[in-house]
Amino acid sequence: MTRSSLILISIFFLVLGCEDDNNAQENSLASRIDKIMEEETDFTGVVHIGTLENVLYSKGFGYANRENQIANDSNTIFDIGSVTKPFTAIGIVKCQELGLLDYEDTLGNFFPEVPEDKKNITIEQLLTHRSGFVDAIGSDYDEISKEMYITQSFDTQLLFSPGERYEYSNVGFSILGIIIETVSNKSYEEFLSEQVFLPSEMKTAGYLIPDYSATVIANGYDDLGLLGTPGVNLGKPNEQPWDTDGPYWNLKANGGLLMSANDMNQYYKFIKSDLINEVNKQKMYTKYIREDDTSILYRGLGWGIFDTNNGLAAKHNGGNGIFFADFAYLIEEDLFVFLASNSYRESQGDLLFSLIEELSIEVVNN
């Protein structure tokens, strides 16, 4: 048994520790994480931590709907922002496993109209943000058809020659979503639902397909006043301007998926299972490129990869200034951490690392 497995087992039994033992309670995982969350002033959302077999910590904070005092919990559905990108990457992985494409395929294989400077961009370069595409060509809720999105994306000037360096690109992932639709003859959400959500028993993950009538979707609150009056209720993500099959393409496949902490728990089981073959798992976690000279993150296929004292870990976060989500897991061991919020706080960008440090997981800056 590895040292980290012993740590996780110890953590689990601490969570179950005897209530009569005050010292054990003070040092329990739940107590330590509660102290971290007490320092997150007015955090509203959920924190969910677990292994393949056990939920180690799951707690909601604040309200999904303040006006009706509906509390956040592990069933509350959040906009997970750019944590959507790993799902798009898994969609591409499943396309590869089904023989629908290869990572070395280029945009020229899928788009006859692609201009010369972009026709040799590979799927692998899109997945690792090495395509040279700009970050975005419009706002999340701008109305834009698939055809117009392709045209405008292809009309943009590349930031660098494909493969030359790293530059985060929402455009690249929306194009990956379009490729999924092209090769599968299904909508982006239909394909993910069939290949990922249903096999992993993610019951409320998606854009439109789940029946959200019996669930609680969190309202977004602009507590920082980024868009106007501080504290205003901006409504639910799926009440924003969307197309008939989900968000328009400035958001689709690069962001905006809806799901609960319980869904993410099931997703963790999926990516740890044999539903993804070992060759693809190795590719997913390959360090293709470092984000920059000072970053701890390298880019894998859809994931940020970093080193810890317990081996490699994968993570991704995302947000739109209102909703925020962060997800990380150990690749070589058994532990995941997920958090989501429906009211953004600047400190939330560092919160996940504070949480994993309480699990005896230390980041190694290689």
Coordinates of C-alpha atoms in Angstrom, one line a residue, residues 6-321:
L6 CA -2.5 5.3 4.0
I7 CA -3.0 9.1 4.2
L8 CA -6.4 8.8 2.5
I9 CA -7.5 6.0 4.7
S10 CA -6.5 7.9 7.8
I11 CA -8.4 10.9 6.5
F12 CA -11.5 8.8 6.1
F13 CA -11.5 7.4 9.6
L14 CA -10.9 10.8 11.0
V15 CA -14.1 12.0 9.3
L16 CA -15.9 9.1 11.0
G17 CA -14.1 9.7 14.2
C18 CA -15.7 9.4 17.6
E19 CA -17.8 12.4 18.5
D20 CA -16.8 12.1 22.1
D21 CA -13.1 12.6 21.3
N22 CA -12.8 16.4 21.2
N23 CA -9.1 16.3 20.1
A24 CA -10.0 14.0 17.1
Q25 CA -12.9 16.3 16.2
E26 CA -10.7 19.4 16.3
N27 CA -8.2 17.7 13.9
S28 CA -10.7 16.0 11.6
L29 CA -10.8 16.7 8.0
A30 CA -14.3 18.3 8.3
S31 CA -13.2 20.6 11.0
R32 CA -10.0 21.7 9.2
I33 CA -11.9 22.4 6.0
D34 CA -14.7 24.2 7.9
K35 CA -12.0 26.5 9.2
I36 CA -10.7 27.2 5.7
M37 CA -14.2 28.0 4.6
E38 CA -14.8 30.3 7.5
E39 CA -12.1 32.5 6.1
E40 CA -13.8 32.6 2.7
T41 CA -16.0 35.5 3.5
D42 CA -19.6 35.0 2.3
F43 CA -18.7 32.1 0.1
T44 CA -21.9 30.7 -1.5
G45 CA -21.6 27.4 -3.3
V46 CA -20.5 23.8 -2.5
V47 CA -17.3 22.0 -1.6
H48 CA -17.2 18.3 -2.4
I49 CA -14.2 16.0 -1.7
G50 CA -14.0 12.2 -2.1
T51 CA -12.4 9.0 -3.4
L52 CA -13.8 6.3 -5.6
E53 CA -15.6 4.7 -2.6
N54 CA -16.3 7.5 -0.1
V55 CA -17.4 11.1 0.1
L56 CA -14.9 12.6 2.6
Y57 CA -16.5 16.1 2.8
S58 CA -19.6 17.6 1.2
K59 CA -21.1 20.8 2.3
G60 CA -23.2 23.6 0.8
F61 CA -22.8 27.3 1.7
G62 CA -25.2 30.1 1.2
Y63 CA -28.2 30.0 -1.1
A64 CA -28.9 28.8 -4.6
N65 CA -31.9 31.1 -4.4
R66 CA -31.6 33.8 -1.8
E67 CA -35.1 35.2 -2.3
N68 CA -36.7 31.9 -1.4
Q69 CA -33.8 30.8 0.9
I70 CA -33.1 27.6 -1.0
A71 CA -29.8 26.4 0.2
N72 CA -26.9 25.2 -1.9
D73 CA -25.9 21.5 -1.5
S74 CA -24.4 18.6 -3.4
N75 CA -27.5 18.3 -5.6
T76 CA -27.6 22.0 -6.6
I77 CA -26.8 22.5 -10.3
F78 CA -24.1 25.1 -11.1
D79 CA -22.7 26.5 -14.3
I80 CA -19.2 25.0 -14.2
G81 CA -17.7 27.4 -16.7
S82 CA -14.5 26.2 -18.4
V83 CA -14.5 23.0 -16.5
T84 CA -16.6 22.2 -19.6
K85 CA -13.3 21.9 -21.5
P86 CA -12.2 18.6 -20.0
F87 CA -15.6 17.2 -21.0
T88 CA -15.1 18.4 -24.6
A89 CA -11.6 16.7 -24.5
I90 CA -13.2 13.5 -23.3
G91 CA -15.7 13.8 -26.1
I92 CA -12.8 13.9 -28.6
V93 CA -11.1 11.0 -26.8
K94 CA -14.3 9.0 -27.2
C95 CA -14.4 10.0 -30.9
Q96 CA -10.9 8.6 -31.3
E97 CA -11.8 5.4 -29.6
L98 CA -14.8 5.0 -31.9
G99 CA -12.5 5.5 -34.9
L100 CA -14.1 8.8 -35.9
L101 CA -10.9 10.8 -35.9
D102 CA -7.2 10.8 -34.9
Y103 CA -5.3 13.4 -32.8
E104 CA -3.1 14.2 -35.7
D105 CA -6.1 15.1 -38.0
T106 CA -6.0 18.7 -39.1
L107 CA -8.7 21.3 -39.6
G108 CA -8.3 20.6 -43.3
N109 CA -9.7 17.2 -42.7
F110 CA -13.0 18.6 -41.5
F111 CA -13.4 22.1 -43.0
P112 CA -12.8 22.4 -46.8
E113 CA -13.1 26.2 -46.4
V114 CA -10.3 26.6 -43.8
P115 CA -7.7 29.1 -44.9
E116 CA -4.1 28.1 -45.6
D117 CA -2.7 29.4 -42.3
K118 CA -5.0 27.3 -40.3
K119 CA -5.5 24.1 -42.3
N120 CA -2.7 22.2 -40.7
I121 CA -3.8 22.9 -37.1
T122 CA -4.2 19.5 -35.4
I123 CA -6.7 18.3 -32.9
E124 CA -3.9 17.7 -30.5
Q125 CA -2.9 21.4 -30.8
L126 CA -6.4 22.5 -30.2
L127 CA -6.7 20.3 -27.1
T128 CA -3.5 21.7 -25.6
H129 CA -4.1 25.4 -26.5
R130 CA -1.2 25.4 -29.0
S131 CA -3.3 26.2 -32.1
G132 CA -2.6 30.0 -32.2
F133 CA -6.3 30.9 -32.2
V134 CA -7.4 33.9 -30.2
D135 CA -9.2 33.5 -26.8
A136 CA -12.6 34.6 -28.0
I137 CA -14.4 36.3 -30.9
G138 CA -17.5 37.5 -28.9
S139 CA -19.3 37.4 -25.6
D140 CA -20.8 34.2 -24.2
Y141 CA -24.4 35.0 -25.0
D142 CA -24.0 36.7 -28.4
E143 CA -26.4 35.1 -30.9
I144 CA -24.2 33.4 -33.6
S145 CA -24.9 30.4 -35.8
K146 CA -22.4 27.5 -36.2
E147 CA -21.7 28.6 -39.8
M148 CA -21.0 32.2 -38.8
Y149 CA -18.9 31.1 -35.8
I150 CA -16.7 29.0 -38.2
T151 CA -16.4 31.8 -40.6
Q152 CA -15.5 34.4 -38.0
S153 CA -13.0 32.1 -36.3
F154 CA -11.3 31.3 -39.5
D155 CA -11.1 35.0 -40.4
T156 CA -9.2 35.9 -37.3
Q157 CA -5.4 36.3 -37.4
L158 CA -3.5 33.6 -35.6
L159 CA -1.4 34.8 -32.6
F160 CA 1.5 32.5 -33.6
S161 CA 2.3 29.6 -35.8
P162 CA 0.5 26.4 -34.8
G163 CA 2.4 24.4 -32.2
E164 CA 4.9 27.2 -31.4
R165 CA 3.7 28.0 -27.9
Y166 CA 0.8 28.0 -25.5
E167 CA -2.1 30.5 -25.5
Y168 CA -5.5 29.7 -23.9
S169 CA -8.2 29.7 -26.5
N170 CA -12.0 29.3 -26.0
V171 CA -12.3 29.4 -29.8
G172 CA -10.2 26.3 -30.1
F173 CA -12.5 24.3 -27.9
S174 CA -15.7 25.5 -29.6
I175 CA -14.1 24.3 -32.8
L176 CA -13.5 20.9 -31.1
G177 CA -17.2 20.8 -30.2
I178 CA -18.1 21.5 -33.9
I179 CA -15.7 18.6 -34.9
I180 CA -17.5 16.3 -32.5
E181 CA -20.8 17.2 -34.1
T182 CA -19.3 16.8 -37.6
V183 CA -17.9 13.3 -37.1
S184 CA -20.7 11.9 -34.9
N185 CA -23.7 13.4 -36.7
K186 CA -25.1 14.3 -33.3
S187 CA -25.3 17.5 -31.4
Y188 CA -22.5 18.2 -29.0
E189 CA -24.7 17.6 -26.0
E190 CA -26.3 14.4 -27.4
F191 CA -22.8 12.9 -28.0
L192 CA -21.6 13.8 -24.5
S193 CA -24.8 12.5 -23.1
E194 CA -24.5 9.1 -24.8
Q195 CA -20.7 8.7 -24.4
V196 CA -20.0 10.3 -21.0
F197 CA -23.0 11.4 -19.0
L198 CA -25.2 8.3 -19.2
P199 CA -22.3 5.8 -18.8
S200 CA -21.1 7.6 -15.7
E201 CA -24.6 8.1 -14.3
M202 CA -24.4 11.9 -14.3
K203 CA -28.1 12.5 -14.0
T204 CA -28.3 16.3 -14.4
A205 CA -25.3 17.1 -16.5
G206 CA -25.8 18.9 -19.8
Y207 CA -27.4 22.0 -21.3
L208 CA -31.0 21.0 -22.2
I209 CA -31.4 17.2 -22.2
P210 CA -31.8 16.6 -18.5
D211 CA -35.2 17.2 -16.9
Y212 CA -34.4 20.2 -14.7
S213 CA -38.0 20.7 -13.5
A214 CA -37.4 18.7 -10.4
T215 CA -34.0 20.1 -9.6
V216 CA -32.5 23.3 -8.2
I217 CA -30.4 25.3 -10.6
A218 CA -28.4 28.0 -8.8
N219 CA -29.1 31.7 -9.5
G220 CA -26.1 33.8 -10.2
Y221 CA -25.5 36.8 -7.9
D222 CA -23.3 39.7 -8.8
D223 CA -22.0 40.5 -5.3
L224 CA -19.0 42.3 -6.6
G225 CA -21.1 44.6 -8.7
L226 CA -19.2 43.7 -11.9
L227 CA -22.3 44.3 -14.0
G228 CA -24.1 46.9 -12.0
T229 CA -25.7 47.0 -8.6
P230 CA -23.9 44.7 -6.1
G231 CA -25.9 41.7 -5.1
V232 CA -28.3 41.7 -8.0
N233 CA -29.8 38.3 -9.0
L234 CA -28.9 37.6 -12.6
G235 CA -31.0 34.5 -12.8
K236 CA -30.2 31.0 -13.8
P237 CA -27.6 30.2 -16.6
N238 CA -30.2 28.5 -18.8
E239 CA -32.4 31.6 -18.6
Q240 CA -29.8 33.6 -20.5
P241 CA -30.0 34.0 -24.3
W242 CA -29.5 30.5 -25.7
D243 CA -30.1 28.7 -29.0
T244 CA -32.6 25.9 -29.5
D245 CA -29.9 23.3 -28.6
G246 CA -28.1 25.1 -25.8
P247 CA -25.7 28.0 -25.7
Y248 CA -24.6 29.7 -28.9
W249 CA -21.1 28.8 -30.1
N250 CA -19.2 31.6 -28.2
L251 CA -19.9 29.5 -25.2
K252 CA -20.8 26.0 -26.3
A253 CA -18.1 23.3 -25.8
N254 CA -15.8 25.7 -24.1
G255 CA -18.0 26.6 -21.2
G256 CA -21.4 26.7 -19.6
L257 CA -22.2 23.0 -18.9
L258 CA -24.6 22.6 -16.0
M259 CA -24.2 19.9 -13.3
S260 CA -24.1 19.2 -9.6
A261 CA -21.3 18.2 -7.2
N262 CA -22.8 14.7 -7.2
D263 CA -22.5 14.7 -11.0
M264 CA -18.8 15.6 -10.7
N265 CA -18.4 12.7 -8.2
Q266 CA -19.7 10.3 -10.9
Y267 CA -17.5 11.9 -13.5
Y268 CA -14.4 11.3 -11.4
K269 CA -15.4 7.6 -11.3
F270 CA -15.7 7.6 -15.1
I271 CA -12.3 9.1 -15.8
K272 CA -10.7 6.6 -13.3
S273 CA -12.5 3.6 -14.9
D274 CA -11.7 1.4 -17.9
L275 CA -14.4 3.3 -19.9
I276 CA -11.3 5.2 -21.2
N277 CA -8.5 3.1 -22.5
E278 CA -5.1 3.2 -20.9
V279 CA -3.4 4.6 -24.0
N280 CA -5.7 7.6 -24.1
K281 CA -5.3 8.1 -20.3
Q282 CA -1.5 8.3 -20.9
K283 CA -2.1 10.9 -23.7
M284 CA -4.5 12.9 -21.6
Y285 CA -1.9 13.3 -18.8
T286 CA 1.2 13.9 -21.0
K287 CA 2.8 17.3 -20.3
Y288 CA 2.7 18.8 -23.8
I289 CA 3.7 22.3 -22.9
R290 CA 4.2 24.5 -19.8
E291 CA 1.8 27.4 -19.6
D292 CA 4.7 29.8 -18.9
D293 CA 8.0 29.8 -17.1
T294 CA 6.5 30.5 -13.7
S295 CA 3.4 28.4 -13.8
I296 CA 3.1 25.0 -12.1
L297 CA 0.7 23.9 -14.8
Y298 CA 1.5 22.0 -17.9
R299 CA -1.1 21.3 -20.6
G300 CA -2.4 17.8 -21.2
L301 CA -5.4 16.9 -23.5
G302 CA -7.9 19.3 -22.0
W303 CA -6.4 19.4 -18.6
G304 CA -3.9 21.4 -16.6
I305 CA -1.3 18.9 -15.3
F306 CA 0.8 19.6 -12.2
D307 CA 3.2 17.7 -9.9
T308 CA 2.5 16.9 -6.2
N309 CA 4.2 14.9 -3.5
N310 CA 1.7 12.2 -4.4
G311 CA 2.4 12.1 -8.1
L312 CA 0.8 13.9 -11.0
A313 CA -2.6 15.7 -10.7
A314 CA -5.0 17.2 -13.2
K315 CA -7.1 20.3 -12.7
H316 CA -9.3 22.8 -14.5
N317 CA -11.2 25.8 -13.3
G318 CA -13.6 28.2 -15.0
G319 CA -15.9 31.1 -14.4
N320 CA -17.7 34.1 -15.9
G321 CA -17.3 36.6 -13.1

